[in-house]
Amino acid sequence: MHVRKNDIVEVLTGDDAGDAQSPTLGKVLRVLPDKNKVIVEGVNKVYRHLKPSRRNPQGGRLSKEMPIDASNVLLYCPSCRRGRRIGKRYTADGAKERYCKKCGSGLGLLSKPNPKYARSSS
Ligand SMILES: [Zn+2]
């Protein structure tokens, strides 16, 4: 899985997809690794109509986001201002981090620094 909970992603396909001028961005609310799907805030919403009930005399609409395929989203790179393919690499102190393959900027650490992978300055 290339995205995690609370990541900001760009949605590439589907009814909610944007374009280069106005990419559709959203926060990942949930990741469903065994289905390779993600739930993105405000994307792929479905509405359920509710009959009036005692608790809710007006009735109304409930909206909720449905999962979309993880391959349809890319992690958002603030430097590129687009969703981008990411790679993984080790920082100088040995922490694993994600980075934008396009511009090379770091997009967050995935692990704590590990001396085993640290680049020695000697
Ligand atoms: Zn970038």
Short mmCIF file of C-alpha atoms and ligand atoms in Angstrom, two decimals:
data_model
loop_
_atom_site.label_atom_id
_atom_site.label_comp_id
_atom_site.label_asym_id
_atom_site.label_seq_id
_atom_site.Cartn_x
_atom_site.Cartn_y
_atom_site.Cartn_z
CA MET A 1 0.00 0.00 0.00
CA HIS A 2 1.49 3.32 -1.01
CA VAL A 3 -0.76 5.49 1.12
CA ARG A 4 -1.59 5.55 4.79
CA LYS A 5 -4.28 6.89 7.01
CA ASN A 6 -4.33 10.69 7.19
CA ASP A 7 -2.32 11.07 3.98
CA ILE A 8 -3.44 13.75 1.57
CA VAL A 9 -3.96 12.18 -1.82
CA GLU A 10 -4.98 13.23 -5.29
CA VAL A 11 -7.87 11.30 -6.82
CA LEU A 12 -7.10 10.36 -10.41
CA THR A 13 -10.16 8.60 -11.75
CA GLY A 14 -13.86 8.37 -11.11
CA ASP A 15 -16.61 10.93 -10.78
CA ASP A 16 -14.62 12.96 -8.31
CA ALA A 17 -11.42 13.14 -10.31
CA GLY A 18 -10.01 16.59 -10.93
CA ASP A 19 -7.59 17.85 -13.55
CA ALA A 20 -4.25 19.60 -13.65
CA GLN A 21 -5.86 22.96 -12.87
CA SER A 22 -7.90 21.75 -9.96
CA PRO A 23 -6.79 18.38 -8.68
CA THR A 24 -9.16 16.63 -6.32
CA LEU A 25 -7.46 16.32 -2.98
CA GLY A 26 -8.67 14.53 0.08
CA LYS A 27 -7.56 13.03 3.32
CA VAL A 28 -7.35 9.27 3.62
CA LEU A 29 -9.80 8.29 6.35
CA ARG A 30 -9.26 4.55 6.18
CA VAL A 31 -7.06 2.06 4.41
CA LEU A 32 -8.39 -1.39 3.52
CA PRO A 33 -5.21 -3.31 2.72
CA ASP A 34 -6.78 -6.67 1.90
CA LYS A 35 -9.08 -5.05 -0.66
CA ASN A 36 -6.43 -2.59 -1.82
CA LYS A 37 -8.91 0.20 -1.27
CA VAL A 38 -8.96 3.48 0.55
CA ILE A 39 -11.67 5.77 1.85
CA VAL A 40 -10.98 9.39 1.04
CA GLU A 41 -12.75 12.24 2.78
CA GLY A 42 -15.42 13.76 0.54
CA VAL A 43 -14.77 11.41 -2.37
CA ASN A 44 -17.16 8.83 -3.81
CA LYS A 45 -19.98 9.79 -1.49
CA VAL A 46 -23.23 7.95 -1.46
CA TYR A 47 -26.40 9.27 0.07
CA ARG A 48 -28.89 7.26 2.00
CA HIS A 49 -32.34 8.62 2.40
CA LEU A 50 -33.84 8.23 5.80
CA LYS A 51 -37.47 7.93 6.56
CA PRO A 52 -38.72 10.24 9.27
CA SER A 53 -38.49 8.57 12.64
CA ARG A 54 -39.05 9.58 16.20
CA ARG A 55 -35.44 10.44 16.64
CA ASN A 56 -35.26 12.26 13.36
CA PRO A 57 -38.75 13.57 12.54
CA GLN A 58 -37.59 15.38 9.41
CA GLY A 59 -36.06 12.33 7.79
CA GLY A 60 -33.18 13.33 5.62
CA ARG A 61 -30.06 12.26 3.90
CA LEU A 62 -27.04 10.55 5.33
CA SER A 63 -23.88 10.72 3.30
CA LYS A 64 -20.92 8.48 3.58
CA GLU A 65 -17.79 7.84 1.64
CA MET A 66 -17.37 4.53 -0.16
CA PRO A 67 -13.97 2.92 -0.67
CA ILE A 68 -12.13 3.56 -3.91
CA ASP A 69 -9.31 1.59 -5.43
CA ALA A 70 -5.94 2.53 -3.99
CA SER A 71 -4.48 2.58 -7.49
CA ASN A 72 -6.71 5.55 -8.27
CA VAL A 73 -5.01 7.82 -5.79
CA LEU A 74 -1.53 9.24 -5.53
CA LEU A 75 0.13 10.78 -2.53
CA TYR A 76 0.05 14.55 -2.77
CA CYS A 77 3.39 16.31 -3.13
CA PRO A 78 3.21 19.89 -1.79
CA SER A 79 6.23 20.91 -3.87
CA CYS A 80 4.74 19.69 -7.16
CA ARG A 81 1.21 20.57 -6.07
CA ARG A 82 0.13 17.30 -7.62
CA GLY A 83 -0.32 13.70 -6.65
CA ARG A 84 2.90 11.90 -7.46
CA ARG A 85 4.41 8.48 -7.55
CA ILE A 86 6.51 7.91 -4.50
CA GLY A 87 9.65 6.03 -3.71
CA LYS A 88 11.22 4.98 -0.46
CA ARG A 89 14.67 5.76 0.75
CA TYR A 90 16.73 6.09 3.89
CA THR A 91 17.59 9.46 5.32
CA ALA A 92 21.11 10.26 6.51
CA ASP A 93 20.26 9.14 10.04
CA GLY A 94 18.78 5.85 8.88
CA ALA A 95 15.06 6.56 9.01
CA LYS A 96 12.93 5.27 6.18
CA GLU A 97 11.11 8.00 4.32
CA ARG A 98 8.83 8.41 1.36
CA TYR A 99 9.78 10.84 -1.34
CA CYS A 100 8.34 12.27 -4.51
CA LYS A 101 9.85 10.56 -7.53
CA LYS A 102 9.35 13.65 -9.61
CA CYS A 103 10.98 16.37 -7.55
CA GLY A 104 12.72 14.32 -4.88
CA SER A 105 11.27 16.09 -1.86
CA GLY A 106 10.64 14.07 1.27
CA LEU A 107 7.02 13.23 2.07
CA GLY A 108 7.21 11.97 5.60
CA LEU A 109 9.04 9.39 7.63
CA LEU A 110 7.90 5.78 7.76
CA SER A 111 10.14 4.62 10.57
CA LYS A 112 12.34 5.87 13.32
CA PRO A 113 16.03 6.43 12.62
CA ASN A 114 17.89 3.14 12.54
CA PRO A 115 21.68 3.28 12.93
CA LYS A 116 21.92 0.19 10.78
CA TYR A 117 20.86 2.17 7.72
CA ALA A 118 22.45 5.47 8.64
CA ARG A 119 25.01 6.84 6.28
CA SER A 120 28.22 7.20 8.17
CA SER A 121 30.01 10.46 7.64
CA SER A 122 33.44 8.90 7.83
ZN ZN B 1 7.16 16.48 -6.01
#
